Tab-separated table of C-alpha atoms and ligand atoms in Angstrom:
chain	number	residue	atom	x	y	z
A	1094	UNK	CA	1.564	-24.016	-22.756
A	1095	UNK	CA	-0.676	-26.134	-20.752
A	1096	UNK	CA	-0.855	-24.827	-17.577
A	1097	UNK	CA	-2.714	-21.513	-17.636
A	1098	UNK	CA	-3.649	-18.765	-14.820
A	1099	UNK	CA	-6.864	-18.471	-13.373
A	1100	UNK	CA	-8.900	-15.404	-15.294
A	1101	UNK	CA	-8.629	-13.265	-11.936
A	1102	UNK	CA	-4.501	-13.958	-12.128
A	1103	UNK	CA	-3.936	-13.431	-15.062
A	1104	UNK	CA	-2.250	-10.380	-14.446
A	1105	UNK	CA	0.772	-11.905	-13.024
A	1106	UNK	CA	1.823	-13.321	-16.014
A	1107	UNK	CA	3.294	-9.476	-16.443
A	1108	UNK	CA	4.841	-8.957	-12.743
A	1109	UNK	CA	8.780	-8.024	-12.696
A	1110	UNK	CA	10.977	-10.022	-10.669
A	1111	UNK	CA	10.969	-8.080	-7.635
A	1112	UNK	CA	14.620	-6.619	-7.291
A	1113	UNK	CA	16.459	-7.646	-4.733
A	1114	UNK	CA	19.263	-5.583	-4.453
A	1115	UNK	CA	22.740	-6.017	-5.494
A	1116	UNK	CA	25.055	-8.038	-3.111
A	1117	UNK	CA	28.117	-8.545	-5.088
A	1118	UNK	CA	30.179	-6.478	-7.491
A	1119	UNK	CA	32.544	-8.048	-9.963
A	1120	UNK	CA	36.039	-7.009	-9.130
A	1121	UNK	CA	35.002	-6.386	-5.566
A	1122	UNK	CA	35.638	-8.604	-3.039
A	1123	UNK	CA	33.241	-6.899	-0.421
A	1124	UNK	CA	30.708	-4.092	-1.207
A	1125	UNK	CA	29.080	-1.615	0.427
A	1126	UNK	CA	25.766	-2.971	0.311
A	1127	UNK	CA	23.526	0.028	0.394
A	1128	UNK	CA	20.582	-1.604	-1.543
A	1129	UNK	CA	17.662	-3.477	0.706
A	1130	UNK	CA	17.766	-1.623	4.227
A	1131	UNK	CA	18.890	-4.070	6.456
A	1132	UNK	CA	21.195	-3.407	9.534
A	1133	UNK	CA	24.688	-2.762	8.801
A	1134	UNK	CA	25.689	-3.291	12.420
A	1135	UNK	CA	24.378	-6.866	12.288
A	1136	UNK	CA	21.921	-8.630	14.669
A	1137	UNK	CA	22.313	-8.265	18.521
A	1138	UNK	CA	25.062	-11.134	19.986
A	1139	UNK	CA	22.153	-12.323	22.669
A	1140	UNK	CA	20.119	-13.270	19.301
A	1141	UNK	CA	22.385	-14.808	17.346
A	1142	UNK	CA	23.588	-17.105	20.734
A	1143	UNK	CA	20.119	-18.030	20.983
A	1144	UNK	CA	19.256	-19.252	17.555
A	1145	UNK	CA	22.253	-21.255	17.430
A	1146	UNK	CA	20.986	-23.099	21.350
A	1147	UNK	CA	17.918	-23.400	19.145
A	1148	UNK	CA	19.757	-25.642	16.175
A	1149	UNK	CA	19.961	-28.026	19.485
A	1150	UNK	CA	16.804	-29.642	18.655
A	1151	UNK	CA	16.013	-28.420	15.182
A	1152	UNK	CA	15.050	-32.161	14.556
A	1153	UNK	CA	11.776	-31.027	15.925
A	1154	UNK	CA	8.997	-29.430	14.711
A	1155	UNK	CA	8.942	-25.549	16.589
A	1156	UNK	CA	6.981	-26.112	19.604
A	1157	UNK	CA	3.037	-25.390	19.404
A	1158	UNK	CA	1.233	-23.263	21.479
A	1159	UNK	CA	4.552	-21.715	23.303
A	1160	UNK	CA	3.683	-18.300	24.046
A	1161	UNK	CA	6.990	-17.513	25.002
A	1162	UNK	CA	7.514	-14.902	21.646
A	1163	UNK	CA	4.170	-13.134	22.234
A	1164	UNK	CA	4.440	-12.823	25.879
A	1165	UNK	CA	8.150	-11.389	24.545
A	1166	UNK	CA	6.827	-8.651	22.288
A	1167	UNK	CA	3.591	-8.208	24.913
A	1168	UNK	CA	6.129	-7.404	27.380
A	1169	UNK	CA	8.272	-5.542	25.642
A	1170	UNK	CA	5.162	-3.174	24.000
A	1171	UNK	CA	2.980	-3.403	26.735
A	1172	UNK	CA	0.344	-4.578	24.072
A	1173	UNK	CA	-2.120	-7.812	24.206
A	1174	UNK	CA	-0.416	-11.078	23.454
A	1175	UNK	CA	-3.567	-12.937	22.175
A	1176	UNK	CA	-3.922	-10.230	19.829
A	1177	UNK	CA	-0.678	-11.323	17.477
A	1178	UNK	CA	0.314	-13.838	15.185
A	1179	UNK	CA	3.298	-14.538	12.844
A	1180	UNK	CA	4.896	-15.964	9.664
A	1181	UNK	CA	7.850	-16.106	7.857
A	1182	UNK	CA	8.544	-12.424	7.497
A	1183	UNK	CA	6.232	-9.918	7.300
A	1184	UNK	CA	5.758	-9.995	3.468
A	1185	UNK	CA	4.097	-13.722	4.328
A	1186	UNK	CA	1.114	-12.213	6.647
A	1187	UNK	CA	0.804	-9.502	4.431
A	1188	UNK	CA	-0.031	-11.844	1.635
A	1189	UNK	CA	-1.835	-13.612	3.712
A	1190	UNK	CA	-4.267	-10.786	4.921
A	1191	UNK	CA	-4.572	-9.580	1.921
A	1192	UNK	CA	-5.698	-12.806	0.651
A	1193	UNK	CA	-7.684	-13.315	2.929
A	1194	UNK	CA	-9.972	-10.245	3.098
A	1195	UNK	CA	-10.007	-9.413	-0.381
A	1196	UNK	CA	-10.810	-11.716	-3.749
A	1197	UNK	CA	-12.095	-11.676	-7.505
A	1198	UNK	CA	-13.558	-8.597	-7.606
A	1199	UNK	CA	-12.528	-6.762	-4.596
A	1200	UNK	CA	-9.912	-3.925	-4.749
A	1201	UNK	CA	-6.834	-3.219	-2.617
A	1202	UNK	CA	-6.237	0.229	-2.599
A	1203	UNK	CA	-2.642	1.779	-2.150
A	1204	UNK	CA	-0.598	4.484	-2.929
A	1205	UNK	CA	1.193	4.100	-6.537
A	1206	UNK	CA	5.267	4.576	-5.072
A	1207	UNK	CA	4.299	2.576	-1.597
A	1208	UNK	CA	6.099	-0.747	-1.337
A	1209	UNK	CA	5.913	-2.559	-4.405
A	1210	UNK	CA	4.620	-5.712	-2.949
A	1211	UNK	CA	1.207	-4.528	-1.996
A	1212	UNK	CA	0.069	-4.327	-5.699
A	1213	UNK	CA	1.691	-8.095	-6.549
A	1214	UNK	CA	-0.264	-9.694	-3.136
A	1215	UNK	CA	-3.203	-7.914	-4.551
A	1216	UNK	CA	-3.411	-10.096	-7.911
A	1217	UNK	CA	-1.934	-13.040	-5.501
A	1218	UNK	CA	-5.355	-12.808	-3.606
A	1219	UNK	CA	-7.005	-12.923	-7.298
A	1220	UNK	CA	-8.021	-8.944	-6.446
A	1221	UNK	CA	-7.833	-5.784	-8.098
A	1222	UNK	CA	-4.868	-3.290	-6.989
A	1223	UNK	CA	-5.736	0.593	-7.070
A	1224	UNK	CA	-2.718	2.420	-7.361
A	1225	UNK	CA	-4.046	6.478	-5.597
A	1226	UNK	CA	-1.984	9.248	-6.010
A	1227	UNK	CA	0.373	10.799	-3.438
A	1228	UNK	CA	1.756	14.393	-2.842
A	1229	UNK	CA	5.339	13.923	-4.230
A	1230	UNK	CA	5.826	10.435	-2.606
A	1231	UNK	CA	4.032	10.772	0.621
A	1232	UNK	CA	0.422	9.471	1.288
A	1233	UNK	CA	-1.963	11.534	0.519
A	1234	UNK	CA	-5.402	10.670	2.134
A	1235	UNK	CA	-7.435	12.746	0.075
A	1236	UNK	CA	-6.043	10.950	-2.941
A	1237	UNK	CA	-6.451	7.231	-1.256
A	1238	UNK	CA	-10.088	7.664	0.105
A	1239	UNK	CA	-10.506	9.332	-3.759
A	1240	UNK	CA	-9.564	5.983	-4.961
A	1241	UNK	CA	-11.854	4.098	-2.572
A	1242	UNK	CA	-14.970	2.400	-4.106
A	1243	UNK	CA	-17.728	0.227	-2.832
A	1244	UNK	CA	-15.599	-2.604	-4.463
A	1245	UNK	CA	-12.935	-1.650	-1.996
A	1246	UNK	CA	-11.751	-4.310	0.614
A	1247	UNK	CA	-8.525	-3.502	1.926
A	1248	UNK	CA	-6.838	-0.092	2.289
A	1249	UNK	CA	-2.745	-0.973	2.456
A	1250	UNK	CA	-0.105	1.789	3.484
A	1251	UNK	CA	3.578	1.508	4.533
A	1252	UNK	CA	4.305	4.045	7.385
A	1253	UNK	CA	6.719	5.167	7.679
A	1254	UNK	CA	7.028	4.451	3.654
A	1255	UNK	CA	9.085	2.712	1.295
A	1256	UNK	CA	11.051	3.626	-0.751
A	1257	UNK	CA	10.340	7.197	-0.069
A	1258	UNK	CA	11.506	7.230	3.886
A	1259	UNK	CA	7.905	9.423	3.873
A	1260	UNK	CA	4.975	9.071	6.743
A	1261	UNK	CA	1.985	9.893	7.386
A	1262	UNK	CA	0.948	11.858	11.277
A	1263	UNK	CA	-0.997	9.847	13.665
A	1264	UNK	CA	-4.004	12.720	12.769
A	1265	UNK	CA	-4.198	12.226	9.545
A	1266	UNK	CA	-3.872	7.640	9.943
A	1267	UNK	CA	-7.108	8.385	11.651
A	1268	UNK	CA	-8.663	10.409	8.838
A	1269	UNK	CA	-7.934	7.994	6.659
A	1270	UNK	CA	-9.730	5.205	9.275
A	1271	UNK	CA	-12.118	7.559	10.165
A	1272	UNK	CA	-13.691	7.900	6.139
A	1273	UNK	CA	-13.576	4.559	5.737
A	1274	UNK	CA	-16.612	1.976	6.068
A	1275	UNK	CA	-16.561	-0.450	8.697
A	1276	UNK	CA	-16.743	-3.643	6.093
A	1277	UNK	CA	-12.857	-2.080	4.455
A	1278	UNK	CA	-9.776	-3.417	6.678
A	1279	UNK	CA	-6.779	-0.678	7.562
A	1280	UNK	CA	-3.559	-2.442	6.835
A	1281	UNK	CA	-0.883	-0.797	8.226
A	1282	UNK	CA	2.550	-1.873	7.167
A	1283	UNK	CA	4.814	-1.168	10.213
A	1284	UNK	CA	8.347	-2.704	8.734
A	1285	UNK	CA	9.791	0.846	9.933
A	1286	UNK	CA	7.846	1.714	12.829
A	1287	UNK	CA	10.610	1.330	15.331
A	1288	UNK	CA	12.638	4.099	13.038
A	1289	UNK	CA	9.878	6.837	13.345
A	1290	UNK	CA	11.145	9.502	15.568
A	1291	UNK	CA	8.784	12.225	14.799
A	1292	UNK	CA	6.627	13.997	17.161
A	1293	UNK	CA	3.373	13.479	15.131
A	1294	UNK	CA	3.805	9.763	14.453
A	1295	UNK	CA	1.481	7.369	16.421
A	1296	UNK	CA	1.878	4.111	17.190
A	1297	UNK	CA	-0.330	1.976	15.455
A	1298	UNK	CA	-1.427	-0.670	18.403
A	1299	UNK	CA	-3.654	2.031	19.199
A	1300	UNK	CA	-5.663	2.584	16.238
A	1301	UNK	CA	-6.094	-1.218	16.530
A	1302	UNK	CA	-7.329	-1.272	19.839
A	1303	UNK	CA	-10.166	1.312	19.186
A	1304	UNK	CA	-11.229	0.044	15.933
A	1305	UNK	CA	-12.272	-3.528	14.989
A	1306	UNK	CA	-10.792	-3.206	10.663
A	1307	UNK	CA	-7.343	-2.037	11.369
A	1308	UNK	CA	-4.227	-4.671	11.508
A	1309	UNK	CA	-0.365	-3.488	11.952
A	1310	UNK	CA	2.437	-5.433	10.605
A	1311	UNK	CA	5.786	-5.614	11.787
A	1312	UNK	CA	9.247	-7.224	11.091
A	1313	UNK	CA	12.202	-7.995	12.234
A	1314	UNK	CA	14.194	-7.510	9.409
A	1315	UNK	CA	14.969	-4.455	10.393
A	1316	UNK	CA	15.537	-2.754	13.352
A	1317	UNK	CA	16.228	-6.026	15.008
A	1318	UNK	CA	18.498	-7.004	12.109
A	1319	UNK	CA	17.285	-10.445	11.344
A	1320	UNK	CA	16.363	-10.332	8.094
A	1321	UNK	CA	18.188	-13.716	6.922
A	1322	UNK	CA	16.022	-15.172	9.547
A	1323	UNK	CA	12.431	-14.397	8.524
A	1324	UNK	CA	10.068	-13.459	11.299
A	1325	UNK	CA	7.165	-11.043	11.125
A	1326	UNK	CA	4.299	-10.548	12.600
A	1327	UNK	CA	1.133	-8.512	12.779
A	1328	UNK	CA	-1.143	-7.067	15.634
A	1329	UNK	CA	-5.150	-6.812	15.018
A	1330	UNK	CA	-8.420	-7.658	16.007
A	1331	UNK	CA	-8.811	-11.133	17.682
A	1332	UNK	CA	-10.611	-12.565	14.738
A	1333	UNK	CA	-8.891	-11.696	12.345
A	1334	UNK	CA	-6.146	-13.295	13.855
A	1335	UNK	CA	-7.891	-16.066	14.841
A	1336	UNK	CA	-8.846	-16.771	11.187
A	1337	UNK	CA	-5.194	-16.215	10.078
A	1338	UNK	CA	-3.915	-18.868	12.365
A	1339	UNK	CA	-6.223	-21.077	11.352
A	1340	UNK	CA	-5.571	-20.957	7.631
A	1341	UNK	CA	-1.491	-20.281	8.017
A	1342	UNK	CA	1.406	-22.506	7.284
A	1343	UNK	CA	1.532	-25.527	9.690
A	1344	UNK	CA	4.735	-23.727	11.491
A	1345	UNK	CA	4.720	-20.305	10.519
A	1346	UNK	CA	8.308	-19.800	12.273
A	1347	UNK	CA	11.342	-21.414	12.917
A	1348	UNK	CA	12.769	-22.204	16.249
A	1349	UNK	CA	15.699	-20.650	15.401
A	1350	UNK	CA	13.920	-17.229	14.294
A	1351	UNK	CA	11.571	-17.442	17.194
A	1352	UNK	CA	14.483	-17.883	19.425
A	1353	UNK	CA	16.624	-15.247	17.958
A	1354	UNK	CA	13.843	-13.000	17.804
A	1355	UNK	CA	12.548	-12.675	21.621
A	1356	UNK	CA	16.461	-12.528	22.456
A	1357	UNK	CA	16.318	-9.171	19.767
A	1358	UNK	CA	13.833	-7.527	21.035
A	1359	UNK	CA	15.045	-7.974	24.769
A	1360	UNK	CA	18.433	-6.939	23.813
A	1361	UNK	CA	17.338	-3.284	24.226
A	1362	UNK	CA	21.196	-1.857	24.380
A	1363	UNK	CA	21.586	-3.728	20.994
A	1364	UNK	CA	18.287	-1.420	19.573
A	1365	UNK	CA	19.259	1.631	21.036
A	1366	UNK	CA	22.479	1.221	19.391
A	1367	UNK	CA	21.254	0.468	16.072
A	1368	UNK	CA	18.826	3.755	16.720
A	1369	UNK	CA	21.434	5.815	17.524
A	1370	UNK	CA	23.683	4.643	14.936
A	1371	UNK	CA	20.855	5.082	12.330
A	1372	UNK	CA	19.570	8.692	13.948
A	1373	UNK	CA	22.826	10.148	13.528
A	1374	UNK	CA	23.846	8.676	9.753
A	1375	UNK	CA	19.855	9.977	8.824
A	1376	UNK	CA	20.598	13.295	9.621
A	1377	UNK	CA	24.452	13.179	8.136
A	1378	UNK	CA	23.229	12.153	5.047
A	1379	UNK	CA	20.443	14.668	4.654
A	1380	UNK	CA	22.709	17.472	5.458
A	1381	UNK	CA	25.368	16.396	3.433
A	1382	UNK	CA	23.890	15.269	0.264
A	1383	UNK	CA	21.522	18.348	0.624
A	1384	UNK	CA	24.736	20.129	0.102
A	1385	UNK	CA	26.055	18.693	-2.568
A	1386	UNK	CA	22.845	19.812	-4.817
A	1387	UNK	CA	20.646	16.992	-4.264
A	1388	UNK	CA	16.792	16.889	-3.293
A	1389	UNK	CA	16.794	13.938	0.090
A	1390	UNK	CA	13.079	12.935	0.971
A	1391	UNK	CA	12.215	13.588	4.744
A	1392	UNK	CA	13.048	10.026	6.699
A	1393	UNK	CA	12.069	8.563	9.519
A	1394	UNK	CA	13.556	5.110	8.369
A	1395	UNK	CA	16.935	3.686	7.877
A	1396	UNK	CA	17.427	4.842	4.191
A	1397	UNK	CA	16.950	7.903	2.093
A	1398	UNK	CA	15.142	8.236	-1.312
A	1399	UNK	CA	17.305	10.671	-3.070
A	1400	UNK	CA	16.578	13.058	-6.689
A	1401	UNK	CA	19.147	13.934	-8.805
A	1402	UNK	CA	18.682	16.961	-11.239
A	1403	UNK	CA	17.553	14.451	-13.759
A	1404	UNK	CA	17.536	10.819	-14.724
A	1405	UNK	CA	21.395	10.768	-16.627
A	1406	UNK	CA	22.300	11.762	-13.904
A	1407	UNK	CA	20.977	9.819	-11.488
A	1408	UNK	CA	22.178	6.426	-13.828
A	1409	UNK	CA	25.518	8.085	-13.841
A	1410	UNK	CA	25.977	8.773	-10.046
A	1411	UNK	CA	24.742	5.060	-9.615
A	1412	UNK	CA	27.657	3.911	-12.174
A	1413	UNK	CA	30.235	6.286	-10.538
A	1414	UNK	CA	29.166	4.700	-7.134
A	1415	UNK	CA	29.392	0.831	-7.874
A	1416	UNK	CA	32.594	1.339	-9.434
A	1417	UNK	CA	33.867	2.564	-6.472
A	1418	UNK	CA	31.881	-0.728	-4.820
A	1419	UNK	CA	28.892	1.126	-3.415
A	1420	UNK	CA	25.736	-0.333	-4.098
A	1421	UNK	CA	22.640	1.841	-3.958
A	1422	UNK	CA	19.121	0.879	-4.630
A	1423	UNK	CA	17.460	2.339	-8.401
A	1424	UNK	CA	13.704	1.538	-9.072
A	1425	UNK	CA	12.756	0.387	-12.591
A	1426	UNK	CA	9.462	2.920	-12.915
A	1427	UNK	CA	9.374	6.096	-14.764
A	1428	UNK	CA	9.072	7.966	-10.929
A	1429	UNK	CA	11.836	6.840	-9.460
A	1430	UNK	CA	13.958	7.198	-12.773
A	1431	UNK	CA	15.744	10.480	-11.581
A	1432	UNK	CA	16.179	8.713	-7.838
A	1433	UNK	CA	18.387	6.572	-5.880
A	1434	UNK	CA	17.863	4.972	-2.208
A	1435	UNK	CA	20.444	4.368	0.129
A	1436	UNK	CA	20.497	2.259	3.236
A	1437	UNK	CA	22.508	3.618	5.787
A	1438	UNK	CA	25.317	1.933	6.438
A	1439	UNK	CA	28.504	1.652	8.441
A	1440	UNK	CA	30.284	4.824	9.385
A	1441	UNK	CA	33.088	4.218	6.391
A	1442	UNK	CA	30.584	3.446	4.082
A	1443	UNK	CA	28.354	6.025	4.531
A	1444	UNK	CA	32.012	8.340	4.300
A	1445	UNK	CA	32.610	6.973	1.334
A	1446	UNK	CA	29.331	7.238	-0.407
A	1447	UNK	CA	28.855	11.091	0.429
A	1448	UNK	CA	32.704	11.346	-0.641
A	1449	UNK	CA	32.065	10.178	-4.061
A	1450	UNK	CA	28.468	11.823	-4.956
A	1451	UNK	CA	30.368	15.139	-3.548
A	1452	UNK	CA	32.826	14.673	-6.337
A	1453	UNK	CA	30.257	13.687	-8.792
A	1454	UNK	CA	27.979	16.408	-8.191
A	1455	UNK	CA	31.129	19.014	-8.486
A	1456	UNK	CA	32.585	17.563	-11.487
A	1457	UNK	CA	28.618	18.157	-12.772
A	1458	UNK	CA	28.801	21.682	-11.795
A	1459	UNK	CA	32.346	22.161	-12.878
A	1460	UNK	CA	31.491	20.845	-16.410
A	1461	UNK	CA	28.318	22.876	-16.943
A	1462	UNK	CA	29.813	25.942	-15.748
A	1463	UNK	CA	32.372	25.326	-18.114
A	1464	UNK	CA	30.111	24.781	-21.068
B	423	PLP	C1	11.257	-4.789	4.383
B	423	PLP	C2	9.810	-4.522	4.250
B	423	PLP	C3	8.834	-5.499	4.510
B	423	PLP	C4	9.162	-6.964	4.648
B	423	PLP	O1	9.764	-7.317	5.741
B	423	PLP	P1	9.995	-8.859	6.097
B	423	PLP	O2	9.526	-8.907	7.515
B	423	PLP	O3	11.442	-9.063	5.909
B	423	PLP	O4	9.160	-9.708	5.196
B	423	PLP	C5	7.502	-5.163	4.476
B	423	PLP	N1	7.121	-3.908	4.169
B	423	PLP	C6	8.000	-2.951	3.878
B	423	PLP	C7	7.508	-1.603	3.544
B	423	PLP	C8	9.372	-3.233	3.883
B	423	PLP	O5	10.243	-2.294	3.522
């Protein structure tokens, strides 16, 4: 081979693909698509009318220096516009922070079942990832600011979590900031902040404006159901985001996304919707595959990380599922071998999916009460 990786990438010679879930079944002609937590009621009408007025003059480049999506979200959040900037999903300004404030040498702490990105934009930036402990799939800050050295440069956690559906109290975000040294930045991944419904969640934007190391990301994958579109963003101190405008991709977003994207997040009856839709099939699903003898993580997102009495099983429920054109999400890592996440989906779907791991997990019973 003649092209080789730098010493301080080497490491990503060994990455998996990342798995993008399933989203066809062979004898299927549609599936129930359970697998990467996007919106199964689809993006809001307003948004999809204005991305296609958009395609009007997609022979230009997207307009510089409009402020008309900041002022959107500013608006909308009551939050700073000057203090934002976006890319191509959120995924491309976390890999973009993160290779910015951290490099040969430096470590990226994060917990070892967070999103599985974090570790991957770590060795992108040429750093070292840290993978901390958690307490059975939540952050634990203990663990975290255990794994935090002076070689430490960026401290990365999803809240509310992924894949577990986990999060972590406002009290104990600031903990975590509060132990940490001014020089180590506070990335906090907010891809399901719009989901989290509990009392002791906080809102990030306010960590950020009190401290000058802590950024927020957020998408629009998924509440506002544009994932196919690609638009993220992230909220943080003004230089930081200064810097990361200066060094980003010539046009971070599309017209069409940017478009789409203020029309989402104005479309409030469309979120509310989605939230209600999501509330109620969160709480379904916890109660009902509770029942049937299964162990559902706490969520305050729009999927649930699920554990099965033990891996067979949970390879076998995952088989009995997809033949019945249900596609969940399985993880390739000895933790989540006993574990399945689901998406919530449509009302049928979601019928369907607690119908058949009710039969599954009867037939179970039925045969080892039998044995
Ligand atoms: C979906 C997801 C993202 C990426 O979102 P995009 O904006 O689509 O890039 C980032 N972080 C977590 C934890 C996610 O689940």
């Amino acid at each position: 081979m003649t092209l080789t990786l730098p010493p301080t990438k080497k490491r990503l010679a060994d990455v998996g693909c990342y798995m993008v879930g399933i989203s066809s079944l062979p004898g299927f002609e549609t599936i129930s698509k359970l697998s990467s937590n996007e919106t199964a009621l689809g993006p809001s009408p307003q948004a999809i009318q204005a991305a296609q007025a958009a395609m009007e003059t997609a022979h230009r480049y997207p307009e510089l220096g409009t402020d008309a999506l900041p002022e959107a979200l500013a608006a909308r959040f009551d939050i700073d516009p000057k203090r934002m900037t976006f890319g191509p999903g959120s995924d491309e300004v976390l890999l973009r922070l993160i290779s910015l404030y951290s490099g040969p040498g430096d470590e990226v702490v994060h917990s070892k079942n967070a999103y599985m990105q974090f570790p991957i934009y770590a060795m992108r930036a040429g750093s070292i990832p840290v993978a901390a402990d958690d307490d059975d799939f939540r952050h634990s800050v203990d663990k975290i600011l255990a794994a935090v050295t002076e070689r430490t440069k960026i401290v990365i956690i999803a809240n509310p979590d992924n894949p577990s559906g986990t999060y972590l109290p406002g009290d104990e975000v600031r903990r975590l900031h509060g132990a940490l040294a001014e020089g180590v930045l506070l990335i906090i991944d907010g891809a399901y902040h719009e989901f989290a419904a509990a009392e002791a969640y906080e809102d990030p934007s306010t960590l950020v404006h009190e401290a000058d190391n802590v950024v927020m990301t957020r998408s629009f994958s998924k509440l506002y159901s544009l994932a196919g579109l690609r638009l993220g963003w992230c909220y943080g101190p003004p230089d930081v985001i200064d810097l990361m405008e200066r060094v980003g991709p010539s046009f971070p977003v599309n017209s069409a996304a940017s478009a789409a994207g203020i029309a989402a997040v104005e479309d409030r009856a469309h979120c509310e919707r989605v939230l209600a839709h999501n509330g109620k099939w969160i709480a379904l699903l916890t109660k009902a595959l509770t029942g049937c003898g299964l162990k559902v993580y706490p969520s305050q997102t729009n999927f649930v990380l699920v554990q099965f009495p033990s891996a067979s099983l949970a390879e076998q429920a995952d088989e009995n599922l997809k033949a019945h054109g249900i596609v969940g999400r399985k993880f390739a890592l000895d933790d989540f071998a006993d574990k399945l996440r689901f998406t919530v989906g449509l009302d049928h779907e979601m019928e369907a999916m607690i119908e058949v791991l009710d039969q599954f997990m009867a037939r179970r019973s039925h045969d080892s009460a039998a044995q």
